[in-house]
């Protein structure tokens, strides 16, 4: 699936692996320089940044509001594991408003030109207990919704369903990116259950020759499917194409539709 993800900035003019970050030590003269040091450190090392899940500081995991609020059926499902590439507690480039984003690991669709190839191998990434991930969702305040990307969320329908149930129990909106069309999803095992829990679906394979990168769509063939009345098409299309954020840790995080390539276009 051609989804939306994160990068570390670099100076090679080459596409970096998506969902990557570089840790930088904090200089003595203040937090505001740490993001610059992260970029400088990447330039000095002259290699692609590692996936976030390999070098990131482990997050404290807890039960959280979502785990407590989720219905009994969802709590039973959450005893399982999800295979993820990364998650971001707060992003504004992955759907309307501030959103908790989960990038699933594993995709067999093989869209030529996909700029998220590090999420394809189902054996990569990391395994996380769903109740722990739902706990993280419940700990974040002031967000509007949950977005699922990847990788391919519909290739882990049980995990996707559990996360969506938890989000709905919290009153959050739900959105997913999928390389499958909505028609295909209806025929997938667990697909209708996922669709029933979504407000918005961005569907369809990524087609490099129809590159668009606007309104959450990576290519022109992809569609915005409004599955409930929660949002309008204008709401979805108003989502920023990309965002740049310097985290308190000093990480420089770029997220959106291939933000590095967008920045370098004349």
PDB file of C-alpha atoms in Angstrom:
ATOM      1  CA  UNK A   1       0.000   0.000   0.000  1.00  0.00           C
ATOM      2  CA  UNK A   2       1.263   3.474  -0.905  1.00  0.00           C
ATOM      3  CA  UNK A   3       0.502   5.013   2.475  1.00  0.00           C
ATOM      4  CA  UNK A   4       1.736   7.973   4.433  1.00  0.00           C
ATOM      5  CA  UNK A   5       4.725   7.602   6.698  1.00  0.00           C
ATOM      6  CA  UNK A   6       7.800   9.194   8.253  1.00  0.00           C
ATOM      7  CA  UNK A   7      11.339  10.077   7.111  1.00  0.00           C
ATOM      8  CA  UNK A   8      14.538  11.420   8.560  1.00  0.00           C
ATOM      9  CA  UNK A   9      15.894  14.352   6.582  1.00  0.00           C
ATOM     10  CA  UNK A  10      19.157  13.803   4.666  1.00  0.00           C
ATOM     11  CA  UNK A  11      21.215  15.517   1.959  1.00  0.00           C
ATOM     12  CA  UNK A  12      21.770  12.710  -0.548  1.00  0.00           C
ATOM     13  CA  UNK A  13      18.942  13.630  -2.885  1.00  0.00           C
ATOM     14  CA  UNK A  14      17.950   9.966  -2.539  1.00  0.00           C
ATOM     15  CA  UNK A  15      14.751   8.545  -1.150  1.00  0.00           C
ATOM     16  CA  UNK A  16      15.259   7.354   2.424  1.00  0.00           C
ATOM     17  CA  UNK A  17      13.471   4.348   3.901  1.00  0.00           C
ATOM     18  CA  UNK A  18      10.099   5.452   5.169  1.00  0.00           C
ATOM     19  CA  UNK A  19       9.244   5.550   8.852  1.00  0.00           C
ATOM     20  CA  UNK A  20      12.864   6.289   9.752  1.00  0.00           C
ATOM     21  CA  UNK A  21      14.372   8.503  12.405  1.00  0.00           C
ATOM     22  CA  UNK A  22      17.854   9.388  13.654  1.00  0.00           C
ATOM     23  CA  UNK A  23      18.628   9.971  17.352  1.00  0.00           C
ATOM     24  CA  UNK A  24      20.828  12.996  18.137  1.00  0.00           C
ATOM     25  CA  UNK A  25      22.438  13.951  21.498  1.00  0.00           C
ATOM     26  CA  UNK A  26      21.172  17.199  22.995  1.00  0.00           C
ATOM     27  CA  UNK A  27      23.750  20.034  22.810  1.00  0.00           C
ATOM     28  CA  UNK A  28      24.378  22.228  25.818  1.00  0.00           C
ATOM     29  CA  UNK A  29      22.921  25.366  24.236  1.00  0.00           C
ATOM     30  CA  UNK A  30      19.280  24.269  24.124  1.00  0.00           C
ATOM     31  CA  UNK A  31      16.654  21.896  22.795  1.00  0.00           C
ATOM     32  CA  UNK A  32      16.006  23.921  19.643  1.00  0.00           C
ATOM     33  CA  UNK A  33      19.312  22.806  18.074  1.00  0.00           C
ATOM     34  CA  UNK A  34      18.731  19.089  18.495  1.00  0.00           C
ATOM     35  CA  UNK A  35      16.720  18.707  15.322  1.00  0.00           C
ATOM     36  CA  UNK A  36      19.544  20.340  13.346  1.00  0.00           C
ATOM     37  CA  UNK A  37      22.064  18.034  14.960  1.00  0.00           C
ATOM     38  CA  UNK A  38      19.926  15.055  13.933  1.00  0.00           C
ATOM     39  CA  UNK A  39      20.174  16.154  10.309  1.00  0.00           C
ATOM     40  CA  UNK A  40      23.922  16.902  10.592  1.00  0.00           C
ATOM     41  CA  UNK A  41      24.578  13.529  12.129  1.00  0.00           C
ATOM     42  CA  UNK A  42      22.793  11.830   9.241  1.00  0.00           C
ATOM     43  CA  UNK A  43      24.892  13.801   6.756  1.00  0.00           C
ATOM     44  CA  UNK A  44      28.128  12.799   8.465  1.00  0.00           C
ATOM     45  CA  UNK A  45      27.269   9.108   8.439  1.00  0.00           C
ATOM     46  CA  UNK A  46      26.209   9.053   4.736  1.00  0.00           C
ATOM     47  CA  UNK A  47      23.885   6.087   4.855  1.00  0.00           C
ATOM     48  CA  UNK A  48      20.177   5.449   4.954  1.00  0.00           C
ATOM     49  CA  UNK A  49      18.530   5.926   8.322  1.00  0.00           C
ATOM     50  CA  UNK A  50      17.320   2.887  10.232  1.00  0.00           C
ATOM     51  CA  UNK A  51      13.628   2.094  10.647  1.00  0.00           C
ATOM     52  CA  UNK A  52      12.212   3.788  13.709  1.00  0.00           C
ATOM     53  CA  UNK A  53      11.303   0.524  15.371  1.00  0.00           C
ATOM     54  CA  UNK A  54      14.945  -0.593  15.487  1.00  0.00           C
ATOM     55  CA  UNK A  55      16.456   2.438  17.171  1.00  0.00           C
ATOM     56  CA  UNK A  56      13.618   4.170  18.952  1.00  0.00           C
ATOM     57  CA  UNK A  57      13.453   4.397  22.720  1.00  0.00           C
ATOM     58  CA  UNK A  58      10.834   1.923  24.006  1.00  0.00           C
ATOM     59  CA  UNK A  59       7.584   3.610  24.934  1.00  0.00           C
ATOM     60  CA  UNK A  60       5.977   3.031  28.321  1.00  0.00           C
ATOM     61  CA  UNK A  61       2.942   0.913  27.719  1.00  0.00           C
ATOM     62  CA  UNK A  62      -0.150   0.815  29.863  1.00  0.00           C
ATOM     63  CA  UNK A  63      -3.809  -0.061  29.929  1.00  0.00           C
ATOM     64  CA  UNK A  64      -5.036   3.469  29.153  1.00  0.00           C
ATOM     65  CA  UNK A  65      -8.564   4.736  28.608  1.00  0.00           C
ATOM     66  CA  UNK A  66      -9.016   2.786  25.391  1.00  0.00           C
ATOM     67  CA  UNK A  67      -8.269  -0.580  26.956  1.00  0.00           C
ATOM     68  CA  UNK A  68     -10.730   0.138  29.769  1.00  0.00           C
ATOM     69  CA  UNK A  69     -13.412   1.541  27.493  1.00  0.00           C
ATOM     70  CA  UNK A  70     -13.281  -1.115  24.760  1.00  0.00           C
ATOM     71  CA  UNK A  71     -16.212  -3.554  24.771  1.00  0.00           C
ATOM     72  CA  UNK A  72     -15.723  -7.129  25.982  1.00  0.00           C
ATOM     73  CA  UNK A  73     -15.500  -8.535  22.456  1.00  0.00           C
ATOM     74  CA  UNK A  74     -12.697  -6.119  21.589  1.00  0.00           C
ATOM     75  CA  UNK A  75     -10.840  -6.955  24.823  1.00  0.00           C
ATOM     76  CA  UNK A  76     -10.890 -10.636  23.892  1.00  0.00           C
ATOM     77  CA  UNK A  77      -9.386  -9.896  20.472  1.00  0.00           C
ATOM     78  CA  UNK A  78      -6.653  -7.745  22.003  1.00  0.00           C
ATOM     79  CA  UNK A  79      -4.978 -10.760  23.613  1.00  0.00           C
ATOM     80  CA  UNK A  80      -3.472 -11.289  20.142  1.00  0.00           C
ATOM     81  CA  UNK A  81      -0.439  -9.597  18.621  1.00  0.00           C
ATOM     82  CA  UNK A  82      -0.086  -7.148  15.768  1.00  0.00           C
ATOM     83  CA  UNK A  83       2.901  -6.889  13.459  1.00  0.00           C
ATOM     84  CA  UNK A  84       3.661  -3.192  13.045  1.00  0.00           C
ATOM     85  CA  UNK A  85       6.340  -1.043  11.514  1.00  0.00           C
ATOM     86  CA  UNK A  86       5.780   1.934  13.807  1.00  0.00           C
ATOM     87  CA  UNK A  87       3.162   4.122  15.411  1.00  0.00           C
ATOM     88  CA  UNK A  88       2.942   7.884  15.873  1.00  0.00           C
ATOM     89  CA  UNK A  89       0.792   9.295  18.697  1.00  0.00           C
ATOM     90  CA  UNK A  90      -0.033  12.565  16.959  1.00  0.00           C
ATOM     91  CA  UNK A  91       0.054  13.476  13.262  1.00  0.00           C
ATOM     92  CA  UNK A  92      -1.831  16.006  11.152  1.00  0.00           C
ATOM     93  CA  UNK A  93      -0.787  14.613   7.758  1.00  0.00           C
ATOM     94  CA  UNK A  94      -2.692  11.322   7.935  1.00  0.00           C
ATOM     95  CA  UNK A  95      -6.309  12.437   7.921  1.00  0.00           C
ATOM     96  CA  UNK A  96      -8.507  15.212   9.314  1.00  0.00           C
ATOM     97  CA  UNK A  97      -7.250  16.737  12.556  1.00  0.00           C
ATOM     98  CA  UNK A  98      -4.629  15.326  14.910  1.00  0.00           C
ATOM     99  CA  UNK A  99      -4.520  11.534  14.631  1.00  0.00           C
ATOM    100  CA  UNK A 100      -2.876   8.487  16.178  1.00  0.00           C
ATOM    101  CA  UNK A 101      -1.299   6.548  13.290  1.00  0.00           C
ATOM    102  CA  UNK A 102      -0.349   2.862  13.134  1.00  0.00           C
ATOM    103  CA  UNK A 103       1.764   1.579  10.225  1.00  0.00           C
ATOM    104  CA  UNK A 104       1.235  -2.175   9.863  1.00  0.00           C
ATOM    105  CA  UNK A 105       4.109  -4.394   8.751  1.00  0.00           C
ATOM    106  CA  UNK A 106       3.599  -6.686   5.770  1.00  0.00           C
ATOM    107  CA  UNK A 107       2.144  -6.211   2.290  1.00  0.00           C
ATOM    108  CA  UNK A 108       2.034  -8.702  -0.585  1.00  0.00           C
ATOM    109  CA  UNK A 109       0.468  -6.406  -3.195  1.00  0.00           C
ATOM    110  CA  UNK A 110       3.829  -5.323  -4.624  1.00  0.00           C
ATOM    111  CA  UNK A 111       2.817  -2.044  -6.265  1.00  0.00           C
ATOM    112  CA  UNK A 112       5.696  -0.953  -8.564  1.00  0.00           C
ATOM    113  CA  UNK A 113       7.236   2.286  -7.348  1.00  0.00           C
ATOM    114  CA  UNK A 114       5.823   2.042  -3.832  1.00  0.00           C
ATOM    115  CA  UNK A 115       7.816   4.453  -1.678  1.00  0.00           C
ATOM    116  CA  UNK A 116       7.156   2.494   1.520  1.00  0.00           C
ATOM    117  CA  UNK A 117       9.055  -0.736   0.696  1.00  0.00           C
ATOM    118  CA  UNK A 118      10.439  -1.256   4.201  1.00  0.00           C
ATOM    119  CA  UNK A 119       6.913  -2.127   5.353  1.00  0.00           C
ATOM    120  CA  UNK A 120       6.469  -5.017   2.891  1.00  0.00           C
ATOM    121  CA  UNK A 121       8.321  -7.891   4.590  1.00  0.00           C
ATOM    122  CA  UNK A 122       5.903  -9.522   7.040  1.00  0.00           C
ATOM    123  CA  UNK A 123       8.827 -10.865   9.081  1.00  0.00           C
ATOM    124  CA  UNK A 124      10.301  -7.404   9.641  1.00  0.00           C
ATOM    125  CA  UNK A 125       9.044  -4.712  11.973  1.00  0.00           C
ATOM    126  CA  UNK A 126       8.062  -5.806  15.450  1.00  0.00           C
ATOM    127  CA  UNK A 127       5.325  -7.706  17.212  1.00  0.00           C
ATOM    128  CA  UNK A 128       3.312  -5.849  19.843  1.00  0.00           C
ATOM    129  CA  UNK A 129       0.451  -6.975  22.053  1.00  0.00           C
ATOM    130  CA  UNK A 130      -2.727  -5.303  20.893  1.00  0.00           C
ATOM    131  CA  UNK A 131      -3.773  -4.396  24.412  1.00  0.00           C
ATOM    132  CA  UNK A 132      -0.487  -2.517  24.793  1.00  0.00           C
ATOM    133  CA  UNK A 133      -0.995  -0.633  21.536  1.00  0.00           C
ATOM    134  CA  UNK A 134      -4.582   0.169  22.514  1.00  0.00           C
ATOM    135  CA  UNK A 135      -3.236   1.396  25.837  1.00  0.00           C
ATOM    136  CA  UNK A 136      -0.980   3.827  23.965  1.00  0.00           C
ATOM    137  CA  UNK A 137      -3.979   5.095  22.026  1.00  0.00           C
ATOM    138  CA  UNK A 138      -5.870   5.685  25.262  1.00  0.00           C
ATOM    139  CA  UNK A 139      -3.017   7.681  26.782  1.00  0.00           C
ATOM    140  CA  UNK A 140      -3.065  10.366  24.081  1.00  0.00           C
ATOM    141  CA  UNK A 141      -5.353  13.327  24.722  1.00  0.00           C
ATOM    142  CA  UNK A 142      -6.683  15.922  22.296  1.00  0.00           C
ATOM    143  CA  UNK A 143      -6.662  13.818  19.128  1.00  0.00           C
ATOM    144  CA  UNK A 144      -9.502  13.483  16.649  1.00  0.00           C
ATOM    145  CA  UNK A 145      -9.022  10.007  15.323  1.00  0.00           C
ATOM    146  CA  UNK A 146      -7.101   6.863  14.460  1.00  0.00           C
ATOM    147  CA  UNK A 147      -5.505   6.210  11.051  1.00  0.00           C
ATOM    148  CA  UNK A 148      -4.276   2.799   9.875  1.00  0.00           C
ATOM    149  CA  UNK A 149      -1.614   2.581   7.182  1.00  0.00           C
ATOM    150  CA  UNK A 150       1.188   0.262   6.228  1.00  0.00           C
ATOM    151  CA  UNK A 151       2.106  -2.086   4.897  1.00  0.00           C
ATOM    152  CA  UNK A 152      -1.407  -3.373   4.361  1.00  0.00           C
ATOM    153  CA  UNK A 153      -3.889  -3.133   7.276  1.00  0.00           C
ATOM    154  CA  UNK A 154      -6.354  -5.521   5.596  1.00  0.00           C
ATOM    155  CA  UNK A 155      -3.762  -8.309   5.725  1.00  0.00           C
ATOM    156  CA  UNK A 156      -4.122  -8.170   9.534  1.00  0.00           C
ATOM    157  CA  UNK A 157      -7.904  -7.740   9.772  1.00  0.00           C
ATOM    158  CA  UNK A 158      -8.233  -8.975  13.354  1.00  0.00           C
ATOM    159  CA  UNK A 159      -5.699  -6.464  14.625  1.00  0.00           C
ATOM    160  CA  UNK A 160      -7.238  -3.686  12.543  1.00  0.00           C
ATOM    161  CA  UNK A 161     -10.698  -4.499  13.868  1.00  0.00           C
ATOM    162  CA  UNK A 162      -9.521  -4.451  17.501  1.00  0.00           C
ATOM    163  CA  UNK A 163      -7.852  -1.057  17.083  1.00  0.00           C
ATOM    164  CA  UNK A 164     -10.895   0.388  15.347  1.00  0.00           C
ATOM    165  CA  UNK A 165     -13.195  -0.905  18.098  1.00  0.00           C
ATOM    166  CA  UNK A 166     -11.022   0.768  20.723  1.00  0.00           C
ATOM    167  CA  UNK A 167     -10.991   4.038  18.786  1.00  0.00           C
ATOM    168  CA  UNK A 168     -14.763   4.042  18.456  1.00  0.00           C
ATOM    169  CA  UNK A 169     -15.170   3.309  22.169  1.00  0.00           C
ATOM    170  CA  UNK A 170     -13.216   6.527  22.769  1.00  0.00           C
ATOM    171  CA  UNK A 171     -15.370   8.505  20.347  1.00  0.00           C
ATOM    172  CA  UNK A 172     -12.528   8.855  17.840  1.00  0.00           C
ATOM    173  CA  UNK A 173     -12.984   8.887  14.081  1.00  0.00           C
ATOM    174  CA  UNK A 174     -11.431   6.119  12.000  1.00  0.00           C
ATOM    175  CA  UNK A 175      -9.571   6.106   8.678  1.00  0.00           C
ATOM    176  CA  UNK A 176      -7.539   3.509   6.799  1.00  0.00           C
ATOM    177  CA  UNK A 177      -5.299   3.385   3.733  1.00  0.00           C
ATOM    178  CA  UNK A 178      -5.508   0.147   1.731  1.00  0.00           C
ATOM    179  CA  UNK A 179      -4.107  -1.063  -1.565  1.00  0.00           C
ATOM    180  CA  UNK A 180      -7.241  -3.162  -1.976  1.00  0.00           C
ATOM    181  CA  UNK A 181     -10.347  -1.584  -3.467  1.00  0.00           C
ATOM    182  CA  UNK A 182     -13.482  -1.451  -1.358  1.00  0.00           C
ATOM    183  CA  UNK A 183     -14.993  -4.085  -3.656  1.00  0.00           C
ATOM    184  CA  UNK A 184     -12.053  -6.427  -2.988  1.00  0.00           C
ATOM    185  CA  UNK A 185     -12.195  -5.774   0.751  1.00  0.00           C
ATOM    186  CA  UNK A 186     -15.804  -6.938   0.879  1.00  0.00           C
ATOM    187  CA  UNK A 187     -14.598 -10.361  -0.314  1.00  0.00           C
ATOM    188  CA  UNK A 188     -11.575 -10.594   2.020  1.00  0.00           C
ATOM    189  CA  UNK A 189     -11.732 -12.626   5.246  1.00  0.00           C
ATOM    190  CA  UNK A 190     -12.599 -10.088   7.936  1.00  0.00           C
ATOM    191  CA  UNK A 191     -12.849  -7.308   5.375  1.00  0.00           C
ATOM    192  CA  UNK A 192     -16.530  -6.413   5.899  1.00  0.00           C
ATOM    193  CA  UNK A 193     -15.947  -6.178   9.669  1.00  0.00           C
ATOM    194  CA  UNK A 194     -13.166  -3.647   9.106  1.00  0.00           C
ATOM    195  CA  UNK A 195     -15.254  -1.618   6.653  1.00  0.00           C
ATOM    196  CA  UNK A 196     -18.117  -1.475   9.160  1.00  0.00           C
ATOM    197  CA  UNK A 197     -15.806   0.289  11.628  1.00  0.00           C
ATOM    198  CA  UNK A 198     -14.351   2.900   9.256  1.00  0.00           C
ATOM    199  CA  UNK A 199     -15.448   6.468   8.620  1.00  0.00           C
ATOM    200  CA  UNK A 200     -13.067   6.921   5.668  1.00  0.00           C
ATOM    201  CA  UNK A 201     -11.169   4.520   3.417  1.00  0.00           C
ATOM    202  CA  UNK A 202      -8.495   5.520   0.898  1.00  0.00           C
ATOM    203  CA  UNK A 203      -8.512   2.554  -1.475  1.00  0.00           C
ATOM    204  CA  UNK A 204      -6.696   1.184  -4.503  1.00  0.00           C
ATOM    205  CA  UNK A 205      -3.211   0.153  -5.633  1.00  0.00           C
ATOM    206  CA  UNK A 206      -0.533   2.784  -6.029  1.00  0.00           C
ATOM    207  CA  UNK A 207       0.118   3.474  -9.734  1.00  0.00           C
ATOM    208  CA  UNK A 208       3.399   5.322 -10.212  1.00  0.00           C
ATOM    209  CA  UNK A 209       2.387   6.663 -13.631  1.00  0.00           C
ATOM    210  CA  UNK A 210      -0.654   8.362 -12.088  1.00  0.00           C
ATOM    211  CA  UNK A 211       1.199   9.955  -9.181  1.00  0.00           C
ATOM    212  CA  UNK A 212      -0.957  12.558  -7.448  1.00  0.00           C
ATOM    213  CA  UNK A 213       0.101  12.961  -3.779  1.00  0.00           C
ATOM    214  CA  UNK A 214      -2.768  15.168  -2.670  1.00  0.00           C
ATOM    215  CA  UNK A 215      -5.902  14.754  -0.586  1.00  0.00           C
ATOM    216  CA  UNK A 216      -4.416  11.610   1.043  1.00  0.00           C
ATOM    217  CA  UNK A 217      -4.176   9.880  -2.358  1.00  0.00           C
ATOM    218  CA  UNK A 218      -0.804   8.761  -3.684  1.00  0.00           C
ATOM    219  CA  UNK A 219      -2.065   8.267  -7.245  1.00  0.00           C
ATOM    220  CA  UNK A 220      -5.082   9.455  -9.213  1.00  0.00           C
ATOM    221  CA  UNK A 221      -6.736   6.023  -9.405  1.00  0.00           C
ATOM    222  CA  UNK A 222      -7.091   5.835  -5.630  1.00  0.00           C
ATOM    223  CA  UNK A 223     -10.442   6.848  -4.176  1.00  0.00           C
ATOM    224  CA  UNK A 224     -11.727   8.591  -1.069  1.00  0.00           C
ATOM    225  CA  UNK A 225     -14.519   6.376   0.249  1.00  0.00           C
ATOM    226  CA  UNK A 226     -16.771   8.191   2.748  1.00  0.00           C
ATOM    227  CA  UNK A 227     -18.320   5.284   4.647  1.00  0.00           C
ATOM    228  CA  UNK A 228     -20.202   7.381   7.226  1.00  0.00           C
ATOM    229  CA  UNK A 229     -21.389  10.976   7.416  1.00  0.00           C
ATOM    230  CA  UNK A 230     -18.647  12.027   9.805  1.00  0.00           C
ATOM    231  CA  UNK A 231     -16.523  13.782   7.175  1.00  0.00           C
ATOM    232  CA  UNK A 232     -16.976  15.400   3.801  1.00  0.00           C
ATOM    233  CA  UNK A 233     -14.647  14.980   0.860  1.00  0.00           C
ATOM    234  CA  UNK A 234     -13.459  18.546   1.472  1.00  0.00           C
ATOM    235  CA  UNK A 235     -12.505  17.611   5.044  1.00  0.00           C
ATOM    236  CA  UNK A 236     -10.318  14.781   3.794  1.00  0.00           C
ATOM    237  CA  UNK A 237      -8.751  16.767   0.957  1.00  0.00           C
ATOM    238  CA  UNK A 238      -7.812  19.558   3.387  1.00  0.00           C
ATOM    239  CA  UNK A 239      -5.301  17.247   5.095  1.00  0.00           C
ATOM    240  CA  UNK A 240      -1.748  18.629   4.735  1.00  0.00           C
ATOM    241  CA  UNK A 241       0.306  16.762   2.146  1.00  0.00           C
ATOM    242  CA  UNK A 242       3.219  16.445   4.587  1.00  0.00           C
ATOM    243  CA  UNK A 243       4.425  17.676   7.957  1.00  0.00           C
ATOM    244  CA  UNK A 244       7.789  18.224   9.613  1.00  0.00           C
ATOM    245  CA  UNK A 245       8.035  17.899  13.380  1.00  0.00           C
ATOM    246  CA  UNK A 246      10.935  18.092  15.823  1.00  0.00           C
ATOM    247  CA  UNK A 247      10.083  15.793  18.720  1.00  0.00           C
ATOM    248  CA  UNK A 248      11.132  16.575  22.323  1.00  0.00           C
ATOM    249  CA  UNK A 249      13.741  13.824  21.904  1.00  0.00           C
ATOM    250  CA  UNK A 250      15.365  15.730  19.028  1.00  0.00           C
ATOM    251  CA  UNK A 251      14.010  13.417  16.322  1.00  0.00           C
ATOM    252  CA  UNK A 252      13.264  15.171  13.022  1.00  0.00           C
ATOM    253  CA  UNK A 253      10.109  13.457  11.740  1.00  0.00           C
ATOM    254  CA  UNK A 254       8.673  13.982   8.262  1.00  0.00           C
ATOM    255  CA  UNK A 255       5.360  12.326   7.507  1.00  0.00           C
ATOM    256  CA  UNK A 256       2.950  12.401   4.592  1.00  0.00           C
ATOM    257  CA  UNK A 257       2.963  11.336   0.951  1.00  0.00           C
ATOM    258  CA  UNK A 258       6.682  10.977   0.177  1.00  0.00           C
ATOM    259  CA  UNK A 259       7.576  14.355   1.757  1.00  0.00           C
ATOM    260  CA  UNK A 260      11.244  14.333   0.723  1.00  0.00           C
ATOM    261  CA  UNK A 261      10.402  13.878  -2.953  1.00  0.00           C
ATOM    262  CA  UNK A 262       7.701  16.533  -2.739  1.00  0.00           C
ATOM    263  CA  UNK A 263      10.161  19.026  -1.283  1.00  0.00           C
ATOM    264  CA  UNK A 264      12.655  18.499  -4.109  1.00  0.00           C
ATOM    265  CA  UNK A 265      10.244  18.868  -6.977  1.00  0.00           C
ATOM    266  CA  UNK A 266      10.944  22.057  -9.021  1.00  0.00           C
TER     267      UNK A 266
END
